Structures are given as structure tokens and as C-alpha cells.
Short mmCIF file of C-alpha atoms in Angstrom, two decimals:
data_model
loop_
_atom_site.label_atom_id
_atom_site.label_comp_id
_atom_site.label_asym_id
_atom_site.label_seq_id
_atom_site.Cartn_x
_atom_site.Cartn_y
_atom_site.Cartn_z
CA UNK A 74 -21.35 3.87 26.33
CA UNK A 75 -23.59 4.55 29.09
CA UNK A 76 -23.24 7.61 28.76
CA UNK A 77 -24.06 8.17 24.82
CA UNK A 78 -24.98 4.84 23.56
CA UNK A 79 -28.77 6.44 22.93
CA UNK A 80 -27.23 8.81 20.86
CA UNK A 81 -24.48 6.64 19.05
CA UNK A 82 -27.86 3.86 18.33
CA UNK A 83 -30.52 6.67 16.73
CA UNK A 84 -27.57 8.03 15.05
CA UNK A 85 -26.46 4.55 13.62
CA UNK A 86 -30.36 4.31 12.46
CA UNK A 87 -30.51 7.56 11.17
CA UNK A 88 -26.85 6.41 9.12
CA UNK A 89 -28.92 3.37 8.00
CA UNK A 90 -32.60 4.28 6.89
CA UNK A 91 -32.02 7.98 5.58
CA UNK A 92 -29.74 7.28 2.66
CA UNK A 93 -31.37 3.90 1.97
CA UNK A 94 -34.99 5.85 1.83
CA UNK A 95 -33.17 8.66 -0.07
CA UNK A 96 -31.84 6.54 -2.84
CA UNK A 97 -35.35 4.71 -3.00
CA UNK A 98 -37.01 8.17 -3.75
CA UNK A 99 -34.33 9.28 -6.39
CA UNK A 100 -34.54 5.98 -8.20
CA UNK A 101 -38.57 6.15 -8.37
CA UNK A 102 -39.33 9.83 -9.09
CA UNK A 103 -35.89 11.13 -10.62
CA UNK A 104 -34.39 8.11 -12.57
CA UNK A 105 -38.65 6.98 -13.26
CA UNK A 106 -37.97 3.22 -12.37
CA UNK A 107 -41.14 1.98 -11.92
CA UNK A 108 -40.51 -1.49 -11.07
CA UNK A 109 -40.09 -2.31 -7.63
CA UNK A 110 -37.83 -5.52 -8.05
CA UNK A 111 -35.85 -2.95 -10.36
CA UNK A 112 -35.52 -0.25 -7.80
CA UNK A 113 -34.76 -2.83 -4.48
CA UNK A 114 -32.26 -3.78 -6.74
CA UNK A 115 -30.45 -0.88 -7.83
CA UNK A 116 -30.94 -0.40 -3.70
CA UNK A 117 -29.03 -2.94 -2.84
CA UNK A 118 -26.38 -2.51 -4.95
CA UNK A 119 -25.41 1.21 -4.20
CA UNK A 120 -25.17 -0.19 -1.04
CA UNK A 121 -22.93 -3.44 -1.52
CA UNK A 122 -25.96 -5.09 -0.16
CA UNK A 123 -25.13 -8.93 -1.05
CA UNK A 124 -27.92 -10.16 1.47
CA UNK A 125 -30.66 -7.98 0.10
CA UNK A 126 -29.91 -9.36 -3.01
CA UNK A 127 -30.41 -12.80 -2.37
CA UNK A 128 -33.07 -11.96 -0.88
CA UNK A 129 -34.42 -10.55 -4.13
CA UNK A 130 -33.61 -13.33 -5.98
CA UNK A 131 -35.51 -16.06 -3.64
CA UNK A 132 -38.60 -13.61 -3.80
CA UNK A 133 -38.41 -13.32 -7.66
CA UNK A 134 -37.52 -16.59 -8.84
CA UNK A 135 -36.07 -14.86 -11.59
CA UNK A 136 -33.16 -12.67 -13.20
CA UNK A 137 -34.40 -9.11 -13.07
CA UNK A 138 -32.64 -7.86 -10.54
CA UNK A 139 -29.58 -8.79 -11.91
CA UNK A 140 -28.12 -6.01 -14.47
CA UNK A 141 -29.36 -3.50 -12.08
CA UNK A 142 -27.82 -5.06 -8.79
CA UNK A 143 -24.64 -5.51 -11.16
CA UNK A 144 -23.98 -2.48 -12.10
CA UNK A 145 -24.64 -0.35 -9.33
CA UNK A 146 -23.03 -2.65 -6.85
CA UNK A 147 -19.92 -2.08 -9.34
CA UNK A 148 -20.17 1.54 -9.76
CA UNK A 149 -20.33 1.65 -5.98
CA UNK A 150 -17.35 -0.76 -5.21
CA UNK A 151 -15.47 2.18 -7.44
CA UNK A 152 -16.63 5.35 -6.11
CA UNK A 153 -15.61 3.76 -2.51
CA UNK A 154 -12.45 2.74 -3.38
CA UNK A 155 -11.74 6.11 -5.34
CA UNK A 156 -13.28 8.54 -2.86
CA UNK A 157 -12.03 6.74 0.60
CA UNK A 158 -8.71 8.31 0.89
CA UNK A 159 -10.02 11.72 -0.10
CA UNK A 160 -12.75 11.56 2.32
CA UNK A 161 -9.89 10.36 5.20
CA UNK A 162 -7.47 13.31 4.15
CA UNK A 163 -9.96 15.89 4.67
#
């Protein structure tokens, strides 16, 4: 650790905030979604993000980010459980 724990931490940030600013991007300028509640939504569900979507759901005080929480949060509860052992045997 002491000698790469700087590494292992801006690597674990990197891991965190580049695929979660990614899929922000592609949701607003290649899928067009427009509405922000929308997009946090679909967000948090590509990444099995339960807390961010409670958090949505306090801020909102509404549905909306519901259907699109739902099914990407399902799509990407598949795609993880199809695509783990391929990834491993690789």
C-alpha cells in the first residue's frame, strides 16, 4: 500500500467518474434525453446505483425517474450476470 496506494486511489477515481461522465454524455447528446431527472436516472441505473436513486426520488417528489431507473438498472443486472464469466475466462 505504501508503496502504490496513490496509484491504486486516482485509479479507483478514474474507475468511478470516467464511465459515470461517459454515460452522462451518451445519454444527453446520442440518445437526446433532455431531461436531467431522466438522464440521472438512466445514470443510476446502468450503474445498479440504488442510493442515487433514492436520492432522485427525495429531490423529485415524484415518479419520473422510475421507468428509466427500471429498466436500465434491469438491463444492467443482465449484461453483468451474462458477460461476468466471459470477462473472467479471458
Amino acid at each position: 500500500m505504501q508503496q502504490h496506494g496513490i496509484t491504486l486511489f486516482y485509479l479507483g477515481v478514474g474507475a468511478t467518474l470516467i464511465p459515470t461522465t461517459l454515460i452522462f454524455f451518451f445519454n444527453y447528446y446520442v440518445l437526446k434525453i433532455k431531461n436531467p431527472v431522466t438522464a440521472m436516472a438512466v445514470l443510476a441505473g446502468s450503474r445498479s446505483a440504488n442510493p442515487a436513486f433514492s436520492a432522485l426520488l427525495e429531490k423529485t417528489q415524484n415518479a419520473t425517474p422510475v421507468p428509466a431507473f427500471t429498466v436500465t438498472y434491469a438491463v444492467a443486472n443482465i449484461l453483468l450476470t451474462l458477460w461476468g464469466p466471459v470477462i473472467v475466462a479471458a
